[in-house]
Amino acid sequence: MIGATAFAQNANLGTVRGRVQNATNGLYLRNARITVEGTTLEALSDDYGEYMLPEVPAGAATLKIFYTGLEQQTVTVNVPAGQTLEQNFRLASARFTQEVKDNVIQLDRFVVAAARDTNASSIAVSEQRFAPNIKNVVAADAFGDVTEGNIGEFVKYLPGVTVDYTASDVRTISVRGLSANFTTISVDGARVASAASGSSIRTVELEQLSINNAARVEVIKVPTPDIPADSLGGALNLVSRNAFEQDGTVFKYKAYLSINSEDLSIHRKTPGPGNRSTYKGLPGAEFNYIAPLTKNFGIAINGLSSNQFNEQHRSQPTWNFTTGGATATNPYMNQYTMQDGPKVTYRDSLSMKADWKISPGQVLSGTYQYNFYKNFFGNRNVNWNTGTTNVPTPSSGTPLTFGPTFTFGATGRGTVTQSSSFRDKNGFTNIALLTYNYKGRVWEGSLGTNWSQSKSFYRDLTNGHWNALTTSLQGVSRVLYDGITFPRPGTISVLNSANAAVDWTNLSNYRITTLRSSPLDAKDIVSGYNGSLKRDLDFLSFPASIKVGGEIREQYRDIRRYQADTTFVGADGVGNTADDAAVRYLDTNYYGVEPFWGFPPIQWADPFQLGALYQTNPNYFAQTLTQQTGALRFQIANSQKLKETVTAAYVQAEAKLFKNRLAIVTGVRFEKTEDSGIGPLYNPRGNFDSAGVRIAPVGSVLETQLTRVERGYSVSKSYSGSYPSFHATYSINDNLQLRFAYARTVGRPDFGNILPSVRINDTNSSDNTDGLGTIPANTIIATNPALKPWQGNNYDLSLEYYFKDGGLLQVTGFRKDLTDFFGTDTHQLTAAEVDTYGIDPTYLTWPTTISFQQLINAGDARITGGEFYFQHPLNFLPWWGKYFNFVANATILHLQGGSNTQFTNFIPKSGNVGLTFSKSPVVLRVIWNYRGQERLTTNTSSPNAYDWYMSRAFIDINAQYQISKRMTLFANARNVTNVPQNNMRASEVNPIYSRFNRSEEYGIQWAIGVQGSF
């Protein structure tokens, strides 16, 4: 508004610059549009709310400023020739315009809470409206409080986005039907590292990221050339809070208690999840500190500590389709598993961003984030099995009989076991960014460097307990199920050889059999450099610019996994005496806990007591030869390392035509990928000397050491491609615009598909001793380092209507044409493959034909889909409508061509409906989240069978009551109807009753607390 500084430019032209602020909450606004009436001059405000209009004709000029959901302003200014005029704006919605007097806001004490939802939706709509490409943008508080801090619980409400659950936790994100490994995640445009729980996938897991560090979230559907091309499904970018997002120091806080409906004990400790009693109502806290310390330097600091207990109950029947007289159309339930799995999760994060405005148009920013995750779960299972044969033992016994509602096992064939899975999962992620941005009248530029490190490590014995513990019920002859329905049989009977009942809840009847330790160490590091330079083509008669840039990104993945099984032999070295009964190691703390599903309390063996026993009496535990070789094979097969370097360059052109009604962004990106990795080497001839004499017995530890070499196989590969894109946005009128977008994208293979590995089973039975999955008899399975990435041609057409008083109606149709997706190829081993993979040529003349199996680029597929989005306040209704805001979206996908097995986690239908009521001092938000049937993997339980999750609808609630200008009480609940997650496993020919595979129930997660600011 005030101030003119000397600026070297045309004597008849001047520059107007300033900042745009939301008067109702003090936030500076990004993507406010400022125009000069009678010209094509136009500017959008940046992350700091700053804008610049160069080359404005000197003299009187009329400026118009527009921001979705806020009142438009028009101001006449006098632009000094050859100088810069500062003109700032403060905008408010029509609802609050009367509060603005002499540029001072006289806010009602409840106005901030009541306006929160409106402000969040306005940010989303403005970002989408002026974005050069098709994307969804939401403020981090758009859907209320996410007290867990999990980003997935936030983005699941967006169109085209579905989230993938591991038990009760959102673990990964999928966009437009493609698996999570084809969705990239970044912070401020820099790729995030993820150790991915020690796996060799590209997927970024959400455990070690926090929504509290972000100001807004962007989901990019179609990339521009300056965005990496490897977003085959989509890309998610978390935009950090900055020090100048408002003009004064602000401290926001939140403190709350998290509790699960399965255990509402707040004032006392209750058993579990380990072998001690703990509090189940756990505290959490968050804060955001925004401090512009000077006019040119400021910091933003964010912190979160989220602690949460929740139950995990599982009921899992297993159906037999092939043996004991069963067929695909007449199966029987032979196994049933019940799981009681309490879990506690601790999540901490701390981030800081510093912004230094070196001069007008120059900003240096540094960001650091630390995210920590710790999880302990104590899964306790009972497994009943009728056996898979109808032949009794002894032969005079009762044979197997079955029907749709019962299975009565054969004499001597039944088993009952208890098994546990206790695990400490830990991990952390560090993220560091340094960026420099310059914006002048004609030139813009940026330089940046980034580094991110993620570690994931599992521990068990070093933390005092075994990972897995198995006990076996003694004296079992028959297992009988009656009243079979989903999710569990009505009754389960366990009988001995005299047909008397055996008490399966009493640990005195069990013997300890095996124990397992499964530590893991994984590390992922992503680092990179990037730069760009943009020039306005001011010599043209229409607004246009050209931008060039490049990026170098390196990713380093290191994985080491271990798994060692041990047999419990006890003090006598045999393990079958009364002194070694499992009841000696009874978990006295957890006894008496009802395990859900209607079962009575069960006595469990304690992995902690047995862990302590292992430290003091290791001779009570012994490894068989098979267990020793299995542990060594597992270690070698799961030791991998890979480095990937991606070098990219791009050119991007932008133009606005027809009086700025048509905006075009186009260009091409070039990317080169170089991979080098090491993995296990398997040389079966290593067990023979030069005379062909076997050195060590088959199956011995020495034979394993001679034939398998840890990280002994290396591979290098590279490929490159060009990825053009074109984006056009046409404003039909002030409220209606049409978008078209095209982009070519790439989906790189998971690391596990290209890391070198050759697995050989030259026996007549299947083998899974390396823990990587079953190898069929007489089969060689090899990864394919030459595997090419998926390629995608993406087409989008979107019609968007922006309501004058805020809100959006958007309809989008899109198509993804995919080539080179993966398929499994199996054929007889050839001489070429023997030479390529270093396989013993003896297998070419093996007595039994040896099959060779690997992934190949198999063919083409197409995904077509549509997205619908509507968001609007209900102020068109009678007077009460102004208190409501309605939002709804839906996505429908259709897959054509190729093999559906390559599109796991494909969800063809998803949607959300939300309603918010805001009337001081109350804000109440209800959101219904629907995720349709989800296709999973194939399995061998029945011919042509596969797994899928049934459709599921969640209802989440968020409520606030503002008790003062600076303090609000809040409560939120996730999945208030406690809808279970049900899994199916079968083929279409199997009867419906046999398709139910698993039901999981987690309780309702509540958080109650207080939040405020000062």
PDB file of N, CA and C in Angstrom, residues 140 143-158 161-165 167-173 206 211 308 347 912 927 929 952 954-956 973-975 1005:
ATOM      1  N   ALA A 140      -4.013 -28.859   5.879  1.00  0.00           N
ATOM      2  CA  ALA A 140      -3.763 -29.959   6.800  1.00  0.00           C
ATOM      3  C   ALA A 140      -4.832 -30.101   7.871  1.00  0.00           C
ATOM      4  N   PHE A 143      -9.972 -31.676   7.477  1.00  0.00           N
ATOM      5  CA  PHE A 143     -10.918 -32.694   7.934  1.00  0.00           C
ATOM      6  C   PHE A 143     -10.893 -32.859   9.447  1.00  0.00           C
ATOM      7  N   GLY A 144     -10.508 -31.786  10.122  1.00  0.00           N
ATOM      8  CA  GLY A 144     -10.487 -31.854  11.572  1.00  0.00           C
ATOM      9  C   GLY A 144      -9.189 -32.439  12.089  1.00  0.00           C
ATOM     10  N   ASP A 145      -9.239 -32.964  13.291  1.00  0.00           N
ATOM     11  CA  ASP A 145      -8.043 -33.409  13.985  1.00  0.00           C
ATOM     12  C   ASP A 145      -7.681 -34.840  13.613  1.00  0.00           C
ATOM     13  N   VAL A 146      -6.421 -35.034  13.234  1.00  0.00           N
ATOM     14  CA  VAL A 146      -5.889 -36.374  13.002  1.00  0.00           C
ATOM     15  C   VAL A 146      -4.869 -36.606  14.107  1.00  0.00           C
ATOM     16  N   THR A 147      -5.363 -36.954  15.286  1.00  0.00           N
ATOM     17  CA  THR A 147      -4.501 -36.980  16.454  1.00  0.00           C
ATOM     18  C   THR A 147      -3.454 -38.085  16.403  1.00  0.00           C
ATOM     19  N   GLU A 148      -3.678 -39.090  15.615  1.00  0.00           N
ATOM     20  CA  GLU A 148      -2.657 -40.126  15.456  1.00  0.00           C
ATOM     21  C   GLU A 148      -1.476 -39.600  14.654  1.00  0.00           C
ATOM     22  N   GLY A 149      -1.712 -38.591  13.816  1.00  0.00           N
ATOM     23  CA  GLY A 149      -0.659 -38.040  12.978  1.00  0.00           C
ATOM     24  C   GLY A 149      -0.455 -38.780  11.682  1.00  0.00           C
ATOM     25  N   ASN A 150      -1.245 -39.841  11.435  1.00  0.00           N
ATOM     26  CA  ASN A 150      -1.063 -40.655  10.233  1.00  0.00           C
ATOM     27  C   ASN A 150      -1.631 -39.930   9.017  1.00  0.00           C
ATOM     28  N   ILE A 151      -0.781 -39.696   8.027  1.00  0.00           N
ATOM     29  CA  ILE A 151      -1.187 -38.975   6.824  1.00  0.00           C
ATOM     30  C   ILE A 151      -2.299 -39.719   6.093  1.00  0.00           C
ATOM     31  N   GLY A 152      -2.261 -41.041   6.142  1.00  0.00           N
ATOM     32  CA  GLY A 152      -3.253 -41.827   5.427  1.00  0.00           C
ATOM     33  C   GLY A 152      -4.665 -41.597   5.927  1.00  0.00           C
ATOM     34  N   GLU A 153      -4.834 -41.365   7.247  1.00  0.00           N
ATOM     35  CA  GLU A 153      -6.156 -41.094   7.790  1.00  0.00           C
ATOM     36  C   GLU A 153      -6.686 -39.744   7.315  1.00  0.00           C
ATOM     37  N   PHE A 154      -5.840 -38.952   6.690  1.00  0.00           N
ATOM     38  CA  PHE A 154      -6.209 -37.642   6.164  1.00  0.00           C
ATOM     39  C   PHE A 154      -6.540 -37.715   4.675  1.00  0.00           C
ATOM     40  N   VAL A 155      -5.641 -38.316   3.881  1.00  0.00           N
ATOM     41  CA  VAL A 155      -5.817 -38.290   2.426  1.00  0.00           C
ATOM     42  C   VAL A 155      -6.851 -39.294   1.934  1.00  0.00           C
ATOM     43  N   LYS A 156      -7.302 -40.199   2.797  1.00  0.00           N
ATOM     44  CA  LYS A 156      -8.299 -41.183   2.358  1.00  0.00           C
ATOM     45  C   LYS A 156      -9.604 -40.524   1.963  1.00  0.00           C
ATOM     46  N   TYR A 157      -9.812 -39.260   2.345  1.00  0.00           N
ATOM     47  CA  TYR A 157     -11.042 -38.553   2.018  1.00  0.00           C
ATOM     48  C   TYR A 157     -11.001 -37.876   0.642  1.00  0.00           C
ATOM     49  N   LEU A 158      -9.893 -37.993  -0.086  1.00  0.00           N
ATOM     50  CA  LEU A 158      -9.744 -37.281  -1.352  1.00  0.00           C
ATOM     51  C   LEU A 158     -10.175 -38.149  -2.526  1.00  0.00           C
ATOM     52  N   VAL A 161      -8.166 -41.396  -4.303  1.00  0.00           N
ATOM     53  CA  VAL A 161      -7.176 -41.887  -3.346  1.00  0.00           C
ATOM     54  C   VAL A 161      -7.799 -42.974  -2.483  1.00  0.00           C
ATOM     55  N   THR A 162      -7.123 -44.100  -2.370  1.00  0.00           N
ATOM     56  CA  THR A 162      -7.501 -45.132  -1.417  1.00  0.00           C
ATOM     57  C   THR A 162      -6.282 -45.455  -0.567  1.00  0.00           C
ATOM     58  N   VAL A 163      -6.531 -45.940   0.624  1.00  0.00           N
ATOM     59  CA  VAL A 163      -5.431 -46.280   1.520  1.00  0.00           C
ATOM     60  C   VAL A 163      -5.462 -47.767   1.807  1.00  0.00           C
ATOM     61  N   ASP A 164      -4.290 -48.324   2.056  1.00  0.00           N
ATOM     62  CA  ASP A 164      -4.141 -49.748   2.300  1.00  0.00           C
ATOM     63  C   ASP A 164      -3.822 -49.968   3.774  1.00  0.00           C
ATOM     64  N   TYR A 165      -4.581 -50.845   4.408  1.00  0.00           N
ATOM     65  CA  TYR A 165      -4.440 -51.094   5.836  1.00  0.00           C
ATOM     66  C   TYR A 165      -3.574 -52.317   6.099  1.00  0.00           C
ATOM     67  N   ALA A 167      -3.504 -54.427   9.362  1.00  0.00           N
ATOM     68  CA  ALA A 167      -4.293 -54.476  10.593  1.00  0.00           C
ATOM     69  C   ALA A 167      -5.068 -53.166  10.707  1.00  0.00           C
ATOM     70  N   SER A 168      -4.938 -52.451  11.827  1.00  0.00           N
ATOM     71  CA  SER A 168      -5.743 -51.244  12.017  1.00  0.00           C
ATOM     72  C   SER A 168      -5.072 -49.987  11.486  1.00  0.00           C
ATOM     73  N   ASP A 169      -3.842 -50.083  11.003  1.00  0.00           N
ATOM     74  CA  ASP A 169      -3.079 -48.909  10.602  1.00  0.00           C
ATOM     75  C   ASP A 169      -3.118 -48.698   9.100  1.00  0.00           C
ATOM     76  N   VAL A 170      -3.269 -47.440   8.690  1.00  0.00           N
ATOM     77  CA  VAL A 170      -3.062 -47.101   7.286  1.00  0.00           C
ATOM     78  C   VAL A 170      -1.567 -47.138   7.027  1.00  0.00           C
ATOM     79  N   ARG A 171      -1.146 -48.017   6.140  1.00  0.00           N
ATOM     80  CA  ARG A 171       0.290 -48.202   5.891  1.00  0.00           C
ATOM     81  C   ARG A 171       0.728 -47.508   4.603  1.00  0.00           C
ATOM     82  N   THR A 172      -0.098 -47.566   3.536  1.00  0.00           N
ATOM     83  CA  THR A 172       0.322 -47.030   2.253  1.00  0.00           C
ATOM     84  C   THR A 172      -0.844 -46.340   1.553  1.00  0.00           C
ATOM     85  N   ILE A 173      -0.524 -45.640   0.478  1.00  0.00           N
ATOM     86  CA  ILE A 173      -1.500 -44.870  -0.285  1.00  0.00           C
ATOM     87  C   ILE A 173      -1.476 -45.329  -1.737  1.00  0.00           C
ATOM     88  N   LEU A 206       3.821 -45.076   5.674  1.00  0.00           N
ATOM     89  CA  LEU A 206       3.446 -43.825   6.324  1.00  0.00           C
ATOM     90  C   LEU A 206       3.789 -43.781   7.805  1.00  0.00           C
ATOM     91  N   ILE A 211       1.485 -35.823   9.696  1.00  0.00           N
ATOM     92  CA  ILE A 211       0.694 -34.757   9.102  1.00  0.00           C
ATOM     93  C   ILE A 211       0.901 -33.437   9.838  1.00  0.00           C
ATOM     94  N   GLN A 308      -0.774 -44.632  21.318  1.00  0.00           N
ATOM     95  CA  GLN A 308      -2.086 -45.208  21.043  1.00  0.00           C
ATOM     96  C   GLN A 308      -2.083 -46.708  21.300  1.00  0.00           C
ATOM     97  N   ARG A 347       4.437 -42.686  18.336  1.00  0.00           N
ATOM     98  CA  ARG A 347       4.879 -41.930  17.162  1.00  0.00           C
ATOM     99  C   ARG A 347       5.294 -40.529  17.628  1.00  0.00           C
ATOM    100  N   ASN A 912     -16.521 -40.612  -0.652  1.00  0.00           N
ATOM    101  CA  ASN A 912     -16.642 -39.979   0.651  1.00  0.00           C
ATOM    102  C   ASN A 912     -17.822 -39.024   0.645  1.00  0.00           C
ATOM    103  N   ILE A 927     -17.899 -37.728   8.553  1.00  0.00           N
ATOM    104  CA  ILE A 927     -17.420 -38.142   7.229  1.00  0.00           C
ATOM    105  C   ILE A 927     -17.622 -39.640   7.065  1.00  0.00           C
ATOM    106  N   ASN A 929     -16.618 -42.716   4.765  1.00  0.00           N
ATOM    107  CA  ASN A 929     -15.567 -43.113   3.826  1.00  0.00           C
ATOM    108  C   ASN A 929     -15.849 -44.530   3.330  1.00  0.00           C
ATOM    109  N   ARG A 952     -16.005 -51.829   2.350  1.00  0.00           N
ATOM    110  CA  ARG A 952     -16.108 -51.414   3.744  1.00  0.00           C
ATOM    111  C   ARG A 952     -16.398 -49.924   3.803  1.00  0.00           C
ATOM    112  N   PHE A 954     -16.490 -46.661   6.498  1.00  0.00           N
ATOM    113  CA  PHE A 954     -16.176 -46.112   7.810  1.00  0.00           C
ATOM    114  C   PHE A 954     -16.981 -44.839   8.033  1.00  0.00           C
ATOM    115  N   ILE A 955     -17.290 -44.555   9.284  1.00  0.00           N
ATOM    116  CA  ILE A 955     -17.820 -43.258   9.665  1.00  0.00           C
ATOM    117  C   ILE A 955     -16.898 -42.674  10.728  1.00  0.00           C
ATOM    118  N   ASP A 956     -16.324 -41.519  10.432  1.00  0.00           N
ATOM    119  CA  ASP A 956     -15.448 -40.811  11.363  1.00  0.00           C
ATOM    120  C   ASP A 956     -16.144 -39.532  11.818  1.00  0.00           C
ATOM    121  N   ALA A 973     -13.534 -39.590  16.734  1.00  0.00           N
ATOM    122  CA  ALA A 973     -13.655 -41.044  16.770  1.00  0.00           C
ATOM    123  C   ALA A 973     -13.479 -41.584  15.363  1.00  0.00           C
ATOM    124  N   ARG A 974     -12.693 -42.642  15.243  1.00  0.00           N
ATOM    125  CA  ARG A 974     -12.445 -43.282  13.961  1.00  0.00           C
ATOM    126  C   ARG A 974     -13.202 -44.600  13.895  1.00  0.00           C
ATOM    127  N   ASN A 975     -13.968 -44.786  12.822  1.00  0.00           N
ATOM    128  CA  ASN A 975     -14.761 -45.997  12.607  1.00  0.00           C
ATOM    129  C   ASN A 975     -15.739 -46.208  13.764  1.00  0.00           C
ATOM    130  N   GLN A1005     -11.476 -46.059  17.800  1.00  0.00           N
ATOM    131  CA  GLN A1005     -10.379 -45.281  18.362  1.00  0.00           C
ATOM    132  C   GLN A1005     -10.868 -43.866  18.677  1.00  0.00           C
TER     133      GLN A1005
END
